[in-house]
CSV table of C-alpha atoms in Angstrom, one decimal:
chain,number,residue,atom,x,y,z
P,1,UNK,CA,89.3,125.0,-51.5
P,2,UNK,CA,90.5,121.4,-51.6
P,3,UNK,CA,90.5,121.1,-47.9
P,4,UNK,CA,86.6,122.3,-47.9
P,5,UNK,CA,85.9,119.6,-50.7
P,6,UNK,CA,87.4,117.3,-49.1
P,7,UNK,CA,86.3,117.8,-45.4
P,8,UNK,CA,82.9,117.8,-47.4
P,9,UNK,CA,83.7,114.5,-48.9
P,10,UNK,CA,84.7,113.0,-45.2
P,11,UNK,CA,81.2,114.2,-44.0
P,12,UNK,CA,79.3,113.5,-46.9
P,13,UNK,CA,81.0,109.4,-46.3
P,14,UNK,CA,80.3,109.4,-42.5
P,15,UNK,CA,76.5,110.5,-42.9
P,16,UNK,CA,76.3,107.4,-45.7
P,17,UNK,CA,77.8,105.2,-43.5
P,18,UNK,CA,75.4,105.9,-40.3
P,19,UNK,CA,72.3,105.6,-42.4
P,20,UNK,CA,70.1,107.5,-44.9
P,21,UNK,CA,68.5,111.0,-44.3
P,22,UNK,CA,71.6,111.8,-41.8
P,23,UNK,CA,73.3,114.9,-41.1
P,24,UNK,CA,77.4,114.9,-40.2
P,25,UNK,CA,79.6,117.6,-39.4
P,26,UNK,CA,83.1,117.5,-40.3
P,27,UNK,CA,85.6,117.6,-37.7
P,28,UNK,CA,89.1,115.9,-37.6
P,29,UNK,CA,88.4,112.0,-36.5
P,30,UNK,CA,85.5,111.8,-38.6
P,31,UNK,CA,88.1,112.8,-41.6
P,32,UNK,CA,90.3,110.0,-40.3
P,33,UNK,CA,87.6,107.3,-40.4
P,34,UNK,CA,86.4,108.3,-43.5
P,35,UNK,CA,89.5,108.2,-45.4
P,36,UNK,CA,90.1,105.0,-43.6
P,37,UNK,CA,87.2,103.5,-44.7
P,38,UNK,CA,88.4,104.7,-48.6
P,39,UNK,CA,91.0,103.2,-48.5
P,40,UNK,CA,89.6,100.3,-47.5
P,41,UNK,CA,87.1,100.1,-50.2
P,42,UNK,CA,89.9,101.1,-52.8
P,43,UNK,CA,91.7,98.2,-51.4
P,44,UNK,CA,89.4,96.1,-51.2
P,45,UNK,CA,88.9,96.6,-55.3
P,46,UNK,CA,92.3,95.8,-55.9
P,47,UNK,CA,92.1,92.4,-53.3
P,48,UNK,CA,90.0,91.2,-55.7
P,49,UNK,CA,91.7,91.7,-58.5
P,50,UNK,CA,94.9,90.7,-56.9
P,51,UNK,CA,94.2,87.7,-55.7
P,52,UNK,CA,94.5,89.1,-52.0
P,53,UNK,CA,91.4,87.3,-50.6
P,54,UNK,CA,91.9,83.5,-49.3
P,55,UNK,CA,89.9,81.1,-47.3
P,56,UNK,CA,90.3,79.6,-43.7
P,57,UNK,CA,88.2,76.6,-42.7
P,58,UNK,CA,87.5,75.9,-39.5
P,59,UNK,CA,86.2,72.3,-38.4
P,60,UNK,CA,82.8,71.1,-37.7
P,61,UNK,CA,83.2,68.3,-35.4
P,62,UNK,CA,80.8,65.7,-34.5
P,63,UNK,CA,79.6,65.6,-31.2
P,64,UNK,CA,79.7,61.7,-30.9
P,65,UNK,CA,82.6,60.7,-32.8
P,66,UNK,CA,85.1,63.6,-33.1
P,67,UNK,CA,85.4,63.3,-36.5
P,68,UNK,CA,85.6,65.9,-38.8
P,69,UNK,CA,82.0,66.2,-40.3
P,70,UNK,CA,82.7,69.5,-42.3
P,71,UNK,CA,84.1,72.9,-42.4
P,72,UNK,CA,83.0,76.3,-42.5
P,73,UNK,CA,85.0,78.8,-45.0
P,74,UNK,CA,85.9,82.0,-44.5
P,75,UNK,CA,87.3,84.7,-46.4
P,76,UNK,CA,90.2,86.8,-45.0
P,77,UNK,CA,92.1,89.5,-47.0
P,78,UNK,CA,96.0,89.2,-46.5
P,79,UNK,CA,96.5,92.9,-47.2
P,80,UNK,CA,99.9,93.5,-48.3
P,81,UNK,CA,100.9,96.3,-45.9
P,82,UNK,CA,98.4,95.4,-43.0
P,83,UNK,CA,98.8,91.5,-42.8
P,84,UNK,CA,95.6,89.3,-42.7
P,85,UNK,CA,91.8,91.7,-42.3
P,86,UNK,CA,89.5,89.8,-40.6
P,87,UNK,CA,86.0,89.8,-42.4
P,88,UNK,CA,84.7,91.7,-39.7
P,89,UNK,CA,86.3,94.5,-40.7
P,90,UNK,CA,85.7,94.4,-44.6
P,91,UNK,CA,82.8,92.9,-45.3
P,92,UNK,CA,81.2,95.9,-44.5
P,93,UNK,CA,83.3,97.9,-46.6
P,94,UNK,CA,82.2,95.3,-49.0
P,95,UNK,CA,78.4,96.2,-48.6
P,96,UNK,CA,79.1,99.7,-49.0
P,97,UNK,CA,81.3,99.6,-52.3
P,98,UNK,CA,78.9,97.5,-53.7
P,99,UNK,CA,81.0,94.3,-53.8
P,100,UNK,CA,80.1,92.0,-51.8
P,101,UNK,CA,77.9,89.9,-54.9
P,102,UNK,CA,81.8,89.8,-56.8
P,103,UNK,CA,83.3,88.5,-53.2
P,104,UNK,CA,80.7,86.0,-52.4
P,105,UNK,CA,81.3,84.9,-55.6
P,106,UNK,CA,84.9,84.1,-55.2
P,107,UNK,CA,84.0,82.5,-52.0
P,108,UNK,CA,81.6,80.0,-53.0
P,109,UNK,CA,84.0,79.0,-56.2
P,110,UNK,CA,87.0,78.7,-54.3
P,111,UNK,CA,85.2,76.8,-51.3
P,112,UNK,CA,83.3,74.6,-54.0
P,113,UNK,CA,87.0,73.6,-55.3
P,114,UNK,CA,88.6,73.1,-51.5
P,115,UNK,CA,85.6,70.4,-50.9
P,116,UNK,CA,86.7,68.7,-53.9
P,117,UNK,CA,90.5,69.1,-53.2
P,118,UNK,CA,90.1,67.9,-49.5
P,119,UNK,CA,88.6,65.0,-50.1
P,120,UNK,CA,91.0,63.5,-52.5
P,121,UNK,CA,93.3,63.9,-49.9
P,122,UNK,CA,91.3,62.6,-47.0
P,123,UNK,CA,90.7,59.5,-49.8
P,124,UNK,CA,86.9,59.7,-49.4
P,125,UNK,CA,84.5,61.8,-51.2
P,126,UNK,CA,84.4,66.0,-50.9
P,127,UNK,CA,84.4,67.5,-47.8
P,128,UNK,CA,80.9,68.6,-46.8
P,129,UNK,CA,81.5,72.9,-47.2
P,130,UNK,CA,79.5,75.2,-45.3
P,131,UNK,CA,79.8,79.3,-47.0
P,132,UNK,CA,77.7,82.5,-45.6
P,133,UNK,CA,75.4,84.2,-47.9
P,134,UNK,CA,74.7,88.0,-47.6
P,135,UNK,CA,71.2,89.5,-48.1
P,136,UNK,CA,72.3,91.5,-51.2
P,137,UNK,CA,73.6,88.2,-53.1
P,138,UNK,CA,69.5,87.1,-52.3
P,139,UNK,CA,68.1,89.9,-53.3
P,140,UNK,CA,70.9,91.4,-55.9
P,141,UNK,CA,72.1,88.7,-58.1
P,142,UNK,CA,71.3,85.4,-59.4
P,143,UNK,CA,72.6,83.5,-56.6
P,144,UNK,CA,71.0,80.3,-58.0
P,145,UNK,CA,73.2,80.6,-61.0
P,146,UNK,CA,76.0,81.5,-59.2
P,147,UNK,CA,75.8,78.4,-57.3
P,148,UNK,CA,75.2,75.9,-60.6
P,149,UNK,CA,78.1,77.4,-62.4
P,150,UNK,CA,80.7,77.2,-58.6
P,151,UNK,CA,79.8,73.6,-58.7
P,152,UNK,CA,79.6,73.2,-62.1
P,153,UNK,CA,83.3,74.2,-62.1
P,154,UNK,CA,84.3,72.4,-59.1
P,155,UNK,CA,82.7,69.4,-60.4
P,156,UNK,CA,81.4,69.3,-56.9
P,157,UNK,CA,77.6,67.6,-55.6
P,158,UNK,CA,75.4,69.9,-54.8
P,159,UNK,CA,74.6,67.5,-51.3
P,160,UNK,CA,78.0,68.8,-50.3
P,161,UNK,CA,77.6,72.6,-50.1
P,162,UNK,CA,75.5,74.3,-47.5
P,163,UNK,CA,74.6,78.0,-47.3
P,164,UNK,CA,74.0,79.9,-44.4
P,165,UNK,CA,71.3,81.9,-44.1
P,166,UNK,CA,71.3,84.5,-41.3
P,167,UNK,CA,67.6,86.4,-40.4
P,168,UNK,CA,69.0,89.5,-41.8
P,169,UNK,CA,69.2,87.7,-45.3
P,170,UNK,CA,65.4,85.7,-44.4
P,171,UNK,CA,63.8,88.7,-43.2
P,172,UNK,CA,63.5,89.9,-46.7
P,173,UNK,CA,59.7,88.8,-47.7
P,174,UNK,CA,58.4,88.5,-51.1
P,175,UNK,CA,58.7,86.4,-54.2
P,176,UNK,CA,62.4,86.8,-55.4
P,177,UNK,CA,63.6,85.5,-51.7
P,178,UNK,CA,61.0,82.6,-52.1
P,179,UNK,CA,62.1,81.7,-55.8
P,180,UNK,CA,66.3,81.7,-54.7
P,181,UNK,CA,65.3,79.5,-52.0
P,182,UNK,CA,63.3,77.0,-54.6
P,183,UNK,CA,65.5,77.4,-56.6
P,184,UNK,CA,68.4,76.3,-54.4
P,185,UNK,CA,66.6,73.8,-52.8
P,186,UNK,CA,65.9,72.4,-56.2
P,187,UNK,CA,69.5,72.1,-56.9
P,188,UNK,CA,69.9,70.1,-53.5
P,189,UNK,CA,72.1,72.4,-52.0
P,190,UNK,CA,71.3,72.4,-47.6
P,191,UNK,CA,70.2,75.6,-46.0
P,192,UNK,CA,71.6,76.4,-42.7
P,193,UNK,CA,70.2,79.0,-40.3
P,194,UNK,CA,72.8,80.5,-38.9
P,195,UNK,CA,72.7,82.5,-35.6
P,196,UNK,CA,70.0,81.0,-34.3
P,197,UNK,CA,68.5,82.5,-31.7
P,198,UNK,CA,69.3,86.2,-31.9
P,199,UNK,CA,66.3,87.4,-34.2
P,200,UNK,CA,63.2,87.5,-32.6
P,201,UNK,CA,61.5,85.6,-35.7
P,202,UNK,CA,64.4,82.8,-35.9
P,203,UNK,CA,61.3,80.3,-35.3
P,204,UNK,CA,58.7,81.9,-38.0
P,205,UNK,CA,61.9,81.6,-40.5
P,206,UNK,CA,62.4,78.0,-39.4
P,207,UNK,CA,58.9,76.9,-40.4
P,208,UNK,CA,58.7,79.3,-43.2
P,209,UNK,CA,61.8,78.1,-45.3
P,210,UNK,CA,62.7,74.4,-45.7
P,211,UNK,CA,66.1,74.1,-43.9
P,212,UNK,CA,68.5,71.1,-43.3
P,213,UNK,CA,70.6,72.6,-40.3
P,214,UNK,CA,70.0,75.0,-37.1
P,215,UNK,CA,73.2,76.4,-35.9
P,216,UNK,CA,73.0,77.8,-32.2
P,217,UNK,CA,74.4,81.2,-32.1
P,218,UNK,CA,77.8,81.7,-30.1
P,219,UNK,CA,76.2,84.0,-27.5
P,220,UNK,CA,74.1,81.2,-26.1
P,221,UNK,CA,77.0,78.8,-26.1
P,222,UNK,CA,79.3,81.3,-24.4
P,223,UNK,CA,76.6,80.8,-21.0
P,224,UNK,CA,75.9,77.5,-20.9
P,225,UNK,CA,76.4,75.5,-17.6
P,226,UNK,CA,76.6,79.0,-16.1
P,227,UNK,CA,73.0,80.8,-16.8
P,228,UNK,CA,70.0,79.2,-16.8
P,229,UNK,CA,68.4,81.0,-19.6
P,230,UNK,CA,71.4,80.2,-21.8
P,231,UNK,CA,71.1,76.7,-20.8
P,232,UNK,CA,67.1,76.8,-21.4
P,233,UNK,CA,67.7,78.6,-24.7
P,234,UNK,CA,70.0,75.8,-26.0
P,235,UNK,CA,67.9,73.0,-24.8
P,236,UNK,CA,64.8,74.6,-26.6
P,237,UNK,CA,67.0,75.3,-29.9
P,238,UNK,CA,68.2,71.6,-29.9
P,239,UNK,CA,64.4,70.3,-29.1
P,240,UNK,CA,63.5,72.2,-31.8
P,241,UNK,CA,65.5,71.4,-34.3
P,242,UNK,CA,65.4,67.7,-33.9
P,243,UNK,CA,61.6,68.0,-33.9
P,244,UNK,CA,61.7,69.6,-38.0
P,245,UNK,CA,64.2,66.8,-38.3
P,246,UNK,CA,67.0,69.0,-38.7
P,247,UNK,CA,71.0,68.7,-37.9
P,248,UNK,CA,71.8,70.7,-34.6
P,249,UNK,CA,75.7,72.8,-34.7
P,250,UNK,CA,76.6,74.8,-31.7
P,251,UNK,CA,78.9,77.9,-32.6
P,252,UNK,CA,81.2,78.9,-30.4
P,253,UNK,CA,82.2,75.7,-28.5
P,254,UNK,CA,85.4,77.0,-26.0
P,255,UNK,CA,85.5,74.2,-23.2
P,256,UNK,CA,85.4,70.9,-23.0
P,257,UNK,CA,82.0,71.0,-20.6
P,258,UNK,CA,80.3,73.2,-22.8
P,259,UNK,CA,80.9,70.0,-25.8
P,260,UNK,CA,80.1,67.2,-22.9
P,261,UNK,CA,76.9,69.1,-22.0
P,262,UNK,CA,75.7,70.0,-25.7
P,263,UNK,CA,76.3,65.8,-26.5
P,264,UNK,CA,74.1,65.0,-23.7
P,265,UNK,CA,71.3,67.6,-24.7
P,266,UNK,CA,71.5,66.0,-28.2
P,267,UNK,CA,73.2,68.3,-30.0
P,268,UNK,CA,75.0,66.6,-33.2
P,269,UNK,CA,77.2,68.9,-34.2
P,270,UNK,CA,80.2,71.7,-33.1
P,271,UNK,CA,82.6,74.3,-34.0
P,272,UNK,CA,84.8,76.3,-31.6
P,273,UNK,CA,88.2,77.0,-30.3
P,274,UNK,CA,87.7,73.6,-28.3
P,275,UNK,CA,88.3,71.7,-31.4
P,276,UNK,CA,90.2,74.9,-33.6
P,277,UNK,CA,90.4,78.1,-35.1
P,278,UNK,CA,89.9,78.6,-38.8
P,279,UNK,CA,93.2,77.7,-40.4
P,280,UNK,CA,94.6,77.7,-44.3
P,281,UNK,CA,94.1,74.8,-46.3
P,282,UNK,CA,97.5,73.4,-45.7
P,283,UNK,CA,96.8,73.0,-41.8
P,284,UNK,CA,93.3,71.3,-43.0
P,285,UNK,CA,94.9,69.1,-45.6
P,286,UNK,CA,98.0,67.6,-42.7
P,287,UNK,CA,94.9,66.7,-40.0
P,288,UNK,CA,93.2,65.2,-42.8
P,289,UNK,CA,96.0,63.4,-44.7
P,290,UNK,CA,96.7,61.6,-40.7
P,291,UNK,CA,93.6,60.4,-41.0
P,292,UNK,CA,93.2,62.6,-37.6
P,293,UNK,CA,89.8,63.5,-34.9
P,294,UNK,CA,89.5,66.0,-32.7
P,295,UNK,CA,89.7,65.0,-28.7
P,296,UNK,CA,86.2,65.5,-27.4
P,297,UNK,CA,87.8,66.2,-23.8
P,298,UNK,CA,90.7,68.7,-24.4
P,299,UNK,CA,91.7,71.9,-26.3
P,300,UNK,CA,92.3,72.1,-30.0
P,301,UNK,CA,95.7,70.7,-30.0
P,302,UNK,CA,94.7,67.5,-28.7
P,303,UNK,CA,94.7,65.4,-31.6
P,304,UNK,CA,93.7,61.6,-32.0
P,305,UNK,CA,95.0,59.4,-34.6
P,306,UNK,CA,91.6,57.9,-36.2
């Protein structure tokens, strides 16, 4: 009888997973992911607790200069018998299980205090902070508040934080995604669209919402120099973008043509393996404490003293 319950249990899980109004049959692999997936969530409860989730930041370079012009956070969960989840793997989970609001609340209070912390050590002021915010912290908390007390706490300027906004969280029409977005706006925090490019309504969104930053989705980057549509995709993006006055970030950026053609089409800003992965605050803190830019000609490791 336990076996049945919990066969049940493992179908039950899978048919949640693949949608509403589904049907699943139990058979062995399904069992597998399901229980997977449990522990997962279970874990994930207990990261959070724990103190298991961390941040990695990963350079935005600009284009002209190679100097560091901000960082992008993101979470990773060092689990204690798996080693480091990527976010690809539990920020689903974190949908699911319904925590993803208590996550992206860790994130932006922990990435609030890194701007501040960086910047003392880089001897200027914070470190411009870019964190990714999911539909349900739009449509499911009080991300406004959230946002006053993480800088509150940080003692961080609001000028210094951006949030990206993928079309998944700006699809959502009505008057509580207009009033987060006022609201936010009013605070001065920047609004980034991120993956630009991959919605069909990316440029309705554009218009609709006032942004500060257009960032090129990865995809488009990825063909660049070596399809034309990629290429005209890229060139419209920038175009567009500099016509709504905004700041222009290519994701993605693996190769040093890839950086020396997005400079010449105008693009300002870019993130990639070119420059470097995402790495812990202590790798951040050494490039900035050496005062150090990123080559605009070479891979990652090719460091200039500023």
């Amino acid at each position: 009888a336990e076996d049945v319950q919990r066969h049940a249990d493992a179908a039950l899980y899978e048919a949640k997973a693949d949608g509403k109004s589904r049907r699943a049959w139990f058979d062995p692999a399904m069992g597998a992911r399901a229980w997977a997936r449990l522990d997962l969530e279970h874990g994930l409860r207990r990261a959070l607790e724990q103190g298991e989730i961390e941040l990695a930041y990963q350079p935005i370079v600009d284009l002209r200069t190679g100097v560091i012009a901000g960082v992008e956070a993101l979470a990773r969960w060092r689990h204690p018998e798996r080693g480091v989840v990527m976010p690809g793997e539990f920020i689903p989970v974190a949908e699911r299980a319904g925590l993803i609001v208590e996550l992206g609340r860790f994130v932006l209070q922990e990435a609030c205090a890194a701007s501040v912390r960086l910047g003392a050590v880089a001897g200027g002021g914070p470190v411009p902070i870019s964190v990714n915010v999911s539909a349900r912290q739009i449509v499911g908390a009080d991300l406004v508040a959230d946002v006053r007390f993480a800088l509150d706490r940080a003692g961080l300027g609001a000028q210094y934080l951006t949030l990206e906004l993928t079309e998944s969280v700006m699809i959502f029409e009505g008057e509580r995604t207009d009033q987060v977005v006022a609201g936010l706006r009013e605070m001065g925090v920047r609004l980034a669209i991120d993956d630009f490019g991959t919605g069909y309504s990316s440029l309705s969104y554009a218009r609709r919402f006032p942004m500060d930053e257009l960032k090129i989705d990865r995809s488009f980057i990825e063909g660049l120099g070596r399809t034309g549509e990629d290429a005209a995709i890229v060139t419209a993006a920038i175009a567009f973008g500099r016509a709504l006055h905004l700041d222009v970030t290519a994701e993605g950026v693996e190769t040093a043509d890839q950086a020396t053609r997005l400079r010449a089409l105008g693009c300002d800003r870019a993130q990639g393996f070119l420059f470097a992965r995402a790495m812990d605050e202590a790798a951040l803190t050494a490039i900035l404490a050496a005062d150090g830019m990123f080559a605009l000609t070479g891979p990652a490791s090719r460091l200039q003293a500023g």
